[in-house]
XYZ file of C-alpha atoms in Angstrom:
665
model
C 19.307 25.669 1.218
C 19.334 23.075 3.984
C 16.857 20.219 4.008
C 14.394 20.845 6.916
C 15.176 19.016 10.154
C 11.778 17.285 10.204
C 12.409 15.639 6.809
C 11.420 11.973 6.976
C 11.687 11.112 3.267
C 14.399 12.135 0.789
C 14.861 11.022 -2.827
C 17.337 11.700 -5.609
C 16.495 10.767 -9.202
C 19.618 10.258 -11.304
C 18.392 11.893 -14.504
C 21.723 11.465 -16.287
C 21.291 7.676 -16.257
C 17.519 7.329 -16.122
C 16.815 9.580 -19.120
C 18.936 7.297 -21.339
C 16.642 4.384 -20.442
C 13.342 6.118 -21.292
C 12.078 5.610 -24.832
C 10.041 8.797 -25.334
C 8.695 7.610 -28.708
C 6.790 4.927 -26.781
C 6.259 6.749 -23.536
C 4.922 10.039 -24.912
C 1.893 8.609 -26.843
C 1.032 6.516 -23.813
C 0.990 9.584 -21.538
C -1.219 11.375 -24.054
C -3.643 8.464 -24.100
C -4.085 8.198 -20.336
C -4.350 11.994 -19.957
C -7.315 12.288 -22.302
C -10.354 14.038 -20.891
C -12.714 11.285 -19.733
C -15.593 13.722 -19.170
C -18.241 14.850 -21.613
C -15.912 15.162 -24.607
C -14.120 11.821 -24.753
C -12.556 12.614 -28.137
C -10.956 15.801 -26.859
C -7.214 15.903 -27.486
C -4.820 16.255 -24.540
C -3.965 19.853 -23.712
C -0.269 18.990 -23.912
C 0.974 16.897 -26.839
C 4.650 16.281 -26.081
C 5.646 15.224 -22.567
C 9.239 14.759 -23.711
C 9.524 18.532 -24.163
C 8.089 20.133 -21.031
C 11.108 22.359 -20.542
C 12.340 20.148 -17.676
C 15.951 18.983 -17.967
C 15.354 15.264 -17.643
C 19.052 14.361 -17.604
C 19.652 16.471 -14.466
C 19.344 15.218 -10.879
C 15.955 15.757 -9.226
C 15.635 16.228 -5.466
C 12.466 15.270 -3.574
C 11.755 15.410 0.164
C 8.781 15.241 2.516
C 8.247 16.693 5.998
C 5.750 15.718 8.650
C 4.507 16.913 12.015
C 1.172 17.132 13.816
C -0.261 20.025 11.822
C 1.739 20.307 8.594
C 2.756 17.787 5.946
C 4.625 18.798 2.784
C 6.091 17.125 -0.286
C 8.657 19.074 -2.342
C 10.376 18.431 -5.670
C 13.306 20.457 -7.042
C 13.854 20.322 -10.814
C 16.244 21.884 -13.335
C 14.794 23.779 -16.329
C 16.520 23.891 -19.710
C 13.784 25.813 -21.551
C 11.828 28.359 -19.512
C 9.379 29.167 -22.337
C 8.475 25.504 -22.867
C 8.103 24.983 -19.125
C 5.755 27.950 -18.821
C 3.715 26.631 -21.772
C 3.435 23.320 -19.963
C 2.326 25.034 -16.734
C -0.270 27.086 -18.656
C -1.697 23.856 -20.102
C -1.929 22.355 -16.612
C -3.291 25.206 -14.505
C -6.964 26.194 -14.388
C -8.191 28.625 -17.017
C -8.185 32.252 -15.962
C -5.769 31.670 -13.102
C -3.064 34.321 -13.101
C 0.624 33.611 -12.473
C 2.035 35.558 -9.508
C 5.328 37.411 -10.050
C 7.905 37.787 -7.278
C 11.311 39.462 -7.271
C 13.283 36.442 -8.399
C 10.676 33.834 -9.357
C 7.104 33.242 -10.571
C 4.587 30.841 -9.089
C 1.014 29.581 -9.491
C -1.301 27.236 -7.601
C -2.279 24.198 -9.677
C -4.732 23.186 -6.960
C -5.679 24.306 -3.461
C -2.753 22.381 -1.989
C -0.361 22.188 -4.964
C 1.978 25.004 -6.016
C 4.802 25.370 -8.536
C 7.451 28.127 -8.663
C 10.248 28.738 -11.174
C 12.907 31.098 -12.461
C 15.124 30.810 -15.553
C 16.822 27.552 -14.541
C 15.117 26.051 -11.490
C 11.612 24.904 -10.543
C 10.064 23.801 -7.250
C 6.820 21.861 -6.845
C 5.317 21.702 -3.360
C 2.213 19.968 -2.044
C 0.990 21.077 1.390
C -1.545 19.641 3.798
C -2.279 21.852 6.808
C -4.619 21.212 9.731
C -5.157 23.883 12.344
C -3.557 22.865 15.668
C -6.213 21.591 18.031
C -6.483 20.068 21.458
C -4.965 16.611 21.702
C -7.782 14.330 22.861
C -5.240 11.720 23.975
C -3.302 13.673 26.565
C -4.825 17.191 26.724
C -1.764 18.757 25.142
C -1.855 21.006 22.095
C -0.330 19.884 18.794
C 2.921 21.627 17.939
C 3.043 23.784 14.808
C 5.862 23.576 12.313
C 8.308 26.431 12.878
C 8.299 27.316 9.199
C 4.535 27.769 9.234
C 4.160 29.504 12.595
C 4.943 33.029 11.414
C 2.793 32.571 8.317
C -0.186 31.278 10.280
C 0.083 34.070 12.829
C 0.172 36.765 10.165
C -2.734 35.291 8.226
C -5.001 34.990 11.247
C -4.650 38.708 11.900
C -6.633 39.333 8.715
C -9.359 36.702 9.088
C -12.883 37.895 8.503
C -15.367 38.313 11.290
C -17.554 35.393 10.247
C -14.719 32.922 10.617
C -13.598 34.502 13.871
C -17.050 33.988 15.339
C -17.108 30.428 14.034
C -13.690 29.676 15.527
C -14.583 31.135 18.926
C -16.550 28.949 21.303
C -20.118 30.280 21.420
C -22.518 30.005 24.398
C -25.073 27.215 24.225
C -28.236 28.224 22.318
C -31.145 25.849 23.034
C -33.218 27.256 20.116
C -30.426 26.471 17.694
C -30.146 22.969 19.154
C -33.911 22.396 18.769
C -33.765 23.417 15.110
C -30.813 21.085 14.569
C -32.741 18.155 16.073
C -35.795 18.910 13.911
C -33.596 18.840 10.813
C -32.163 15.506 11.926
C -35.684 14.060 12.295
C -36.535 15.167 8.736
C -33.432 13.494 7.418
C -34.089 10.241 9.321
C -37.708 10.051 8.105
C -36.569 10.615 4.546
C -33.941 7.902 4.908
C -36.469 5.367 6.297
C -38.877 6.051 3.445
C -36.153 5.689 0.850
C -34.896 2.426 2.384
C -38.406 0.912 2.478
C -38.873 1.711 -1.204
C -35.535 0.112 -2.044
C -36.423 -3.019 -0.041
C -39.776 -3.381 -1.855
C -38.121 -2.974 -5.243
C -35.397 -5.524 -4.429
C -38.031 -8.035 -3.277
C -39.888 -7.704 -6.603
C -36.604 -8.103 -8.487
C -35.832 -11.310 -6.546
C -39.222 -12.825 -7.449
C -38.793 -11.907 -11.106
C -35.260 -13.370 -11.227
C -36.396 -16.610 -9.558
C -39.093 -17.030 -12.175
C -37.394 -15.742 -15.359
C -33.680 -16.018 -14.428
C -33.032 -12.555 -15.860
C -34.085 -8.969 -15.413
C -37.070 -7.692 -17.464
C -36.138 -6.212 -20.813
C -36.148 -2.460 -20.948
C -38.761 -1.037 -23.279
C -37.287 0.919 -26.134
C -38.257 4.567 -26.207
C -40.293 5.506 -29.310
C -38.541 7.450 -32.010
C -39.247 11.202 -31.812
C -41.945 12.371 -34.263
C -40.574 14.700 -36.914
C -43.733 14.740 -39.098
C -45.531 18.031 -39.269
C -48.835 16.149 -39.163
C -49.748 15.035 -35.639
C -51.401 11.647 -35.340
C -53.288 10.608 -32.222
C -52.280 7.001 -32.917
C -48.679 7.853 -32.144
C -49.493 9.019 -28.658
C -47.912 6.678 -26.084
C -50.045 5.986 -23.062
C -47.799 6.109 -20.008
C -48.370 3.451 -17.344
C -49.743 4.598 -14.013
C -47.141 5.608 -11.462
C -46.521 2.878 -8.898
C -45.059 3.065 -5.446
C -41.782 1.718 -6.862
C -41.510 4.680 -9.211
C -42.056 7.234 -6.465
C -39.024 9.339 -5.720
C -39.181 12.019 -3.119
C -38.471 15.351 -4.776
C -38.362 17.523 -1.688
C -35.063 19.385 -1.595
C -33.776 20.894 1.596
C -32.221 24.313 1.079
C -28.572 24.762 1.987
C -28.045 26.814 5.117
C -26.571 29.992 3.625
C -24.970 31.086 6.903
C -23.298 27.719 7.365
C -22.109 27.734 3.741
C -20.759 31.247 4.185
C -18.796 30.196 7.265
C -17.403 27.106 5.532
C -16.353 29.112 2.457
C -14.700 31.636 4.715
C -12.782 28.946 6.615
C -11.761 27.311 3.341
C -10.453 30.654 2.088
C -8.499 31.147 5.314
C -6.947 27.665 5.035
C -5.932 28.344 1.441
C -4.412 31.670 2.483
C -2.370 29.890 5.175
C -1.201 27.181 2.752
C -0.354 29.793 0.135
C 1.643 31.734 2.731
C 3.569 28.591 3.708
C 4.303 27.848 0.028
C 5.520 31.415 -0.556
C 7.749 31.206 2.524
C 9.323 27.970 1.238
C 9.800 29.457 -2.239
C 11.386 32.627 -0.825
C 13.777 30.558 1.260
C 14.885 28.546 -1.770
C 15.129 31.271 -4.419
C 16.940 33.580 -1.994
C 19.627 30.886 -1.556
C 22.346 29.826 -4.007
C 19.837 27.227 -5.344
C 21.928 24.292 -4.076
C 20.357 21.630 -1.828
C 22.363 20.839 1.311
C 21.532 17.362 2.597
C 22.727 15.944 5.966
C 25.501 13.371 5.622
C 23.392 10.857 7.598
C 20.871 10.719 4.765
C 23.529 10.087 2.114
C 25.699 7.557 3.958
C 24.468 4.633 1.810
C 23.836 6.475 -1.466
C 25.330 4.872 -4.576
C 26.057 7.439 -7.295
C 25.529 4.700 -9.925
C 21.940 3.958 -8.879
C 19.031 5.331 -10.909
C 17.017 6.319 -7.834
C 18.128 6.801 -4.228
C 15.651 7.017 -1.328
C 16.183 7.693 2.374
C 13.437 7.117 4.962
C 13.565 7.997 8.668
C 11.100 5.554 10.229
C 11.804 6.934 13.678
C 10.336 10.312 12.668
C 7.430 8.713 10.822
C 6.370 6.818 13.950
C 7.502 9.113 16.742
C 6.961 12.637 15.429
C 3.909 12.346 13.222
C 0.240 12.119 14.217
C 0.648 8.387 14.969
C 2.442 9.095 18.232
C -0.780 10.377 19.803
C -2.396 6.963 19.336
C -0.083 5.239 21.803
C 1.246 8.086 23.966
C -1.573 7.727 26.500
C -0.620 4.078 27.056
C 2.997 4.917 27.955
C 4.452 3.094 24.951
C 6.293 6.123 23.594
C 9.821 5.188 24.696
C 9.477 1.502 23.833
C 8.134 2.130 20.340
C 10.542 5.025 19.957
C 13.469 2.670 20.533
C 12.039 -0.012 18.299
C 11.478 2.253 15.286
C 14.419 4.596 15.827
C 16.079 3.618 12.550
C 17.001 4.791 9.061
C 16.593 2.933 5.795
C 18.248 3.715 2.473
C 17.242 2.302 -0.913
C 19.226 2.234 -4.173
C 17.169 1.288 -7.239
C 18.776 0.112 -10.500
C 17.009 -0.477 -13.828
C 19.506 -2.839 -15.458
C 19.039 -4.278 -18.939
C 17.869 -7.710 -17.796
C 16.636 -7.064 -14.241
C 15.509 -4.551 -11.634
C 17.654 -4.375 -8.492
C 16.662 -2.835 -5.182
C 19.268 -2.662 -2.407
C 18.122 -1.635 1.063
C 20.409 -0.735 3.979
C 18.764 -0.766 7.404
C 20.542 0.870 10.330
C 19.324 1.480 13.868
C 20.329 4.898 15.226
C 21.560 3.363 18.484
C 24.912 1.643 17.821
C 24.470 -0.918 20.640
C 21.003 -1.801 19.364
C 22.330 -2.153 15.825
C 25.057 -4.470 17.084
C 22.484 -6.706 18.797
C 20.384 -6.826 15.612
C 23.446 -7.639 13.465
C 24.412 -10.500 15.787
C 21.094 -12.228 15.020
C 22.086 -12.470 11.345
C 25.323 -14.297 12.142
C 23.860 -17.724 12.767
C 25.113 -21.117 11.587
C 24.209 -22.340 8.101
C 22.255 -25.571 7.544
C 22.714 -27.178 4.103
C 20.528 -30.181 4.937
C 17.315 -28.144 4.935
C 18.096 -26.572 1.590
C 18.229 -29.944 -0.179
C 14.413 -29.925 -0.004
C 14.421 -27.551 -2.996
C 13.853 -29.408 -6.286
C 13.189 -28.733 -9.975
C 9.429 -28.385 -9.656
C 9.662 -25.853 -6.818
C 7.826 -22.569 -7.435
C 9.740 -20.785 -4.699
C 11.289 -20.909 -1.254
C 12.004 -18.780 1.807
C 15.039 -19.742 3.908
C 16.232 -18.426 7.259
C 19.589 -18.993 8.991
C 19.798 -16.800 12.090
C 21.042 -17.097 15.673
C 17.953 -17.763 17.793
C 19.908 -17.290 21.029
C 20.882 -13.703 20.137
C 17.237 -12.694 19.687
C 16.941 -12.548 23.478
C 19.703 -9.919 23.658
C 17.861 -7.814 21.101
C 14.570 -8.166 22.955
C 16.124 -7.145 26.277
C 17.805 -4.125 24.677
C 14.446 -2.903 23.368
C 13.032 -2.937 26.887
C 16.097 -1.430 28.530
C 15.434 2.166 29.703
C 12.098 2.133 27.843
C 9.861 2.737 30.862
C 7.762 5.872 31.217
C 8.631 7.710 34.444
C 6.980 5.907 37.310
C 6.988 2.541 35.487
C 10.732 2.371 34.825
C 11.540 0.415 37.995
C 8.715 -2.059 37.334
C 9.951 -2.596 33.788
C 13.517 -3.218 34.939
C 12.204 -5.761 37.471
C 10.194 -7.494 34.744
C 13.303 -7.791 32.540
C 15.333 -9.295 35.407
C 12.513 -11.758 36.085
C 12.427 -12.792 32.424
C 16.165 -13.443 32.469
C 15.790 -15.650 35.569
C 12.718 -17.584 34.396
C 13.742 -18.084 30.776
C 16.518 -20.490 29.958
C 17.607 -18.844 26.702
C 20.090 -21.575 25.851
C 17.528 -24.357 26.265
C 14.947 -22.471 24.223
C 17.501 -21.819 21.475
C 18.201 -25.557 21.252
C 14.515 -26.233 20.578
C 14.676 -23.931 17.525
C 18.228 -22.630 16.854
C 17.115 -20.416 13.967
C 17.394 -22.475 10.763
C 14.271 -23.063 8.697
C 12.918 -23.245 5.152
C 9.535 -23.113 3.428
C 9.396 -24.627 -0.071
C 6.348 -24.191 -2.316
C 6.470 -27.033 -4.852
C 3.303 -26.561 -6.879
C -0.350 -25.554 -6.867
C -2.859 -28.365 -7.425
C -6.501 -28.052 -8.428
C -9.078 -29.591 -6.129
C -12.877 -29.727 -6.110
C -14.435 -28.663 -2.827
C -18.022 -28.489 -1.666
C -19.596 -25.326 -0.327
C -23.054 -24.236 0.735
C -25.069 -21.629 -1.137
C -28.557 -20.389 -0.329
C -31.726 -19.950 -2.390
C -35.112 -18.464 -1.437
C -38.668 -19.475 -2.301
C -41.587 -17.107 -3.044
C -42.092 -16.522 0.660
C -38.377 -15.790 1.173
C -37.743 -18.990 3.090
C -34.070 -19.919 3.090
C -32.993 -23.126 1.359
C -29.492 -24.638 1.434
C -27.916 -25.791 -1.842
C -24.741 -27.858 -2.026
C -22.349 -26.810 -4.793
C -18.782 -27.571 -5.879
C -15.961 -25.379 -7.134
C -12.316 -25.742 -8.126
C -9.733 -24.212 -5.799
C -5.953 -24.101 -5.901
C -4.250 -25.994 -3.080
C -0.552 -25.508 -2.258
C 1.818 -28.463 -2.112
C 4.576 -27.424 0.299
C 7.085 -28.489 2.925
C 8.158 -26.488 5.964
C 11.146 -27.654 7.987
C 13.327 -26.271 10.751
C 16.353 -27.527 12.661
C 16.256 -28.567 16.307
C 18.785 -29.797 18.849
C 16.066 -31.272 21.065
C 14.139 -33.899 19.073
C 12.600 -35.374 22.224
C 10.769 -32.151 23.022
C 8.948 -32.094 19.663
C 8.193 -35.825 19.741
C 6.576 -35.433 23.144
C 4.407 -32.614 21.787
C 3.189 -34.736 18.842
C 2.724 -37.847 21.004
C 0.617 -35.809 23.420
C -1.605 -34.688 20.535
C -2.205 -38.296 19.423
C -3.362 -39.297 22.922
C -5.449 -36.224 23.703
C -9.135 -37.221 23.678
C -10.145 -34.164 21.635
C -7.300 -34.242 19.107
C -6.765 -37.994 18.746
C -9.655 -38.265 16.251
C -7.768 -36.019 13.823
C -4.139 -36.473 14.870
C -2.714 -40.004 14.462
C 0.700 -41.679 14.262
C 1.793 -44.100 11.532
C 5.421 -45.147 11.696
C 7.690 -42.104 11.675
C 4.892 -39.770 10.572
C 2.173 -38.008 12.484
C -0.915 -37.258 10.367
C -3.485 -34.522 10.881
C -6.706 -35.049 8.923
C -9.698 -32.743 9.220
C -12.129 -35.352 7.902
C -14.184 -32.920 5.818
C -14.516 -33.194 2.040
C -14.720 -29.432 1.686
C -11.381 -28.795 3.364
C -8.710 -27.119 1.276
C -5.946 -29.372 2.639
C -6.813 -33.072 2.816
C -4.132 -33.851 5.358
C -0.856 -32.654 6.838
C 2.133 -34.795 7.789
C 4.548 -34.130 10.657
C 7.865 -35.839 11.260
C 10.869 -35.447 13.575
C 14.103 -37.045 12.415
C 17.767 -36.245 11.855
C 17.488 -33.170 14.143
C 14.819 -31.678 11.882
C 11.078 -31.047 12.317
C 8.970 -31.374 9.141
C 5.482 -30.202 8.202
C 4.322 -31.095 4.689
C 1.310 -31.793 2.508
C 2.934 -34.912 1.012
C 5.451 -37.453 2.318
C 7.189 -37.422 -1.067
C 8.357 -33.884 -0.398
C 10.816 -35.223 2.195
C 12.534 -37.459 -0.352
C 15.729 -35.853 -1.654
C 15.459 -35.512 -5.447
C 18.020 -34.898 -8.144
C 18.555 -31.225 -8.808
C 19.248 -29.402 -12.060
C 21.747 -26.557 -12.322
C 18.957 -24.041 -11.638
C 17.594 -25.678 -8.481
C 21.148 -26.434 -7.326
C 21.936 -22.716 -7.534
C 18.777 -22.004 -5.500
C 19.976 -24.518 -2.892
C 23.437 -22.928 -2.605
C 21.993 -19.426 -2.266
C 19.523 -20.519 0.401
C 22.365 -21.929 2.532
C 24.655 -18.961 2.008
C 22.678 -16.047 3.474
C 20.872 -15.404 6.796
C 17.655 -14.686 4.859
C 16.952 -15.507 1.226
C 14.148 -16.488 -1.100
C 13.072 -17.027 -4.694
C 9.750 -17.069 -6.509
C 9.217 -18.195 -10.114
C 6.235 -16.079 -11.132
C 5.655 -17.953 -14.409
C 5.208 -21.250 -12.563
C 2.996 -19.503 -10.019
C 0.695 -18.124 -12.732
C 0.405 -21.567 -14.340
C -0.850 -22.878 -11.022
C -3.330 -20.009 -10.682
C -4.702 -20.379 -14.226
C -8.123 -21.638 -13.111
C -8.639 -18.503 -10.986
C -8.874 -16.328 -14.137
C -12.410 -16.720 -15.470
C -13.471 -13.897 -17.825
C -12.078 -13.208 -21.315
C -10.445 -9.999 -20.055
C -8.819 -11.850 -17.147
C -7.538 -14.553 -19.501
C -5.958 -11.946 -21.773
C -4.290 -10.317 -18.790
C -3.053 -13.717 -17.600
C -1.564 -14.519 -21.013
C 0.227 -11.155 -21.094
C 1.660 -11.755 -17.644
C 2.705 -15.336 -18.369
C 4.596 -14.262 -21.477
C 6.461 -11.488 -19.686
C 6.920 -12.127 -15.953
C 10.226 -13.360 -14.615
C 11.364 -14.486 -11.199
C 12.059 -12.682 -7.935
C 15.115 -13.272 -5.774
C 16.138 -11.656 -2.494
C 18.888 -12.036 0.091
C 19.703 -10.359 3.406
C 23.071 -10.203 5.165
C 25.156 -8.009 7.482
C 27.230 -5.453 5.584
C 29.435 -3.309 7.801
C 27.236 -1.417 10.255
C 23.947 -2.130 8.505
C 21.614 -4.945 7.485
C 21.605 -5.079 3.689
C 18.806 -6.663 1.668
C 18.931 -7.042 -2.097
C 15.936 -7.880 -4.264
C 16.241 -8.747 -7.956
C 13.424 -9.073 -10.464
C 14.654 -10.761 -13.642
C 12.739 -9.877 -16.815
C 12.032 -12.323 -19.639
C 10.982 -10.330 -22.686
C 12.566 -8.263 -25.458
C 12.183 -4.817 -23.837
C 15.080 -2.390 -24.212
C 15.709 -2.437 -20.460
C 13.944 -3.245 -17.214
C 12.444 0.272 -16.968
C 10.739 0.034 -20.365
C 9.795 -3.563 -19.521
C 7.261 -2.294 -16.980
C 5.961 0.224 -19.503
C 5.597 -2.418 -22.241
C 3.791 -4.781 -19.892
C 1.439 -2.109 -18.550
C 0.811 -0.759 -22.066
C -0.167 -4.205 -23.323
C -2.588 -4.764 -20.441
C -3.996 -1.228 -20.840
C -4.672 -1.748 -24.567
C -6.326 -5.084 -23.844
C -8.659 -3.449 -21.301
C -9.495 -0.625 -23.735
C -10.337 -3.095 -26.537
C -12.633 -4.996 -24.165
C -14.451 -1.756 -23.328
C -15.012 -1.053 -27.034
C -16.373 -4.572 -27.634
C -18.748 -4.228 -24.672
C -19.935 -0.871 -26.038
C -20.642 -2.419 -29.459
């Protein structure tokens, strides 16, 4: 069976590897706990007790894909079954009671919900989720939405059998002024009811405000008297109820549901379900009538690594250009421009290693010339001087080493042949004008494409803010308060081949009559100071020296400090790749400690601080694609990085549950 042409998302789950990394003894009880019925019977046991034995062959490859167009969106999952009886038991525990399983020639299927279906035979199962909207007039350009070819025949056949009520509802009826009058009368009733309800709420809130201002708490609720079980009735036990006040008045008038309207809506809902069911059956027939093998286009698998735990392919061109989003910009003649910009594929290989999680992304534009222009940007010169700003106390950094001059070629290629009909000549003229007016080489010298942002630490600072109080007559009164906030200590720097240009900019700011009060020069540094005690950043420093422009919160950040082996490795990595970055999450959480106030938040913070690691990413040109790799290093005793996330989430979940029990007590 071939993957549909309008597939925009494709995923393979490598069960052979992933199943070895799942500890079912831990995972199964956790799934049982979160699947408990949270309704009336909170102590009710889960309907399925062993998620490790659902009949699904977990060590087999799973195939998932999603399709999208204007009227139909589907998500499909193909699984292998190793125990049909167990799988059917699992389905019976999941489906609604009384719902019968439908039998076909070579498979069985059942709807788990109105838009969710599952089908299976002895060895294979398919789960499909379908969202269908009837094609309607496109308000943007007066065209009609296209219908998916797979669904067309199904929709046509279903609409032959629609009932008369829905047919009348679907057909445009002549204007009926009596019906319109009745509708307006109903609207008036609703509006009056809403006004009355809002006035009552306002009065109650005003009384609550006065009580809180006086007593600083809400009034205690009176305990209800114990029910009398004595056979002898005593008049002394009779509770005299207080008189009903305006605050206690609740309008009890109930408007009856329009039975005809409800009948039409139920009928339309039934028709939609019949269409969706027909589409699901058509998909199931197509699969189970095949040799049960999935045929995937080579384009989707070009960057798949057979050793990865999960592989994902995403066609962003189809997501933007063929889905409902295209109608948002089609009327403004942006279709070709945005189509060229997003006409790309991305592939992701995910690895759950023992000590880290790795995600490798390959980005590739579908136009080879466009891809070449994008790749050229990532072949800029390296700048080791900037990277020496990283030091031992750094929480993280983001470094960029690209070719600023080549960005113009990419920009021009996006605009080339992107005009809509009559505007193509104007667009070509605009591009030629840009090339004449802009001196790309001079601009590139101002900022060649090398820069770095280093976050050194988070410092606590008290700031003032204004709150408001109200007297008995609801007159507003300002109150000055203070609070602790976290302020970043950072340095941002980028290379330049034209120091004079930047110095002239900063000199102009120091002499400008409006900016001179806040922007001053002292030696080699320009200082910007807001002058307010409640500002988050007291001051910022600017400097231009050694062909580098600096922006920092402290002058000390520009002093080169001795580096340990860890920070030295960060420095080398930041100078090696076109894009790279690191973030030490443990250091970040230490800086954010004051932001966690409640007991529950503190417990969550402690769990995170004990377990979080650091994040590292790099981007470079690999062959005919842009490859980005992100690593998350774990720092606890979990069996592997997959179970690490489970252990962390389980610990936080148990902490939240214990807090709920304490609050209940």
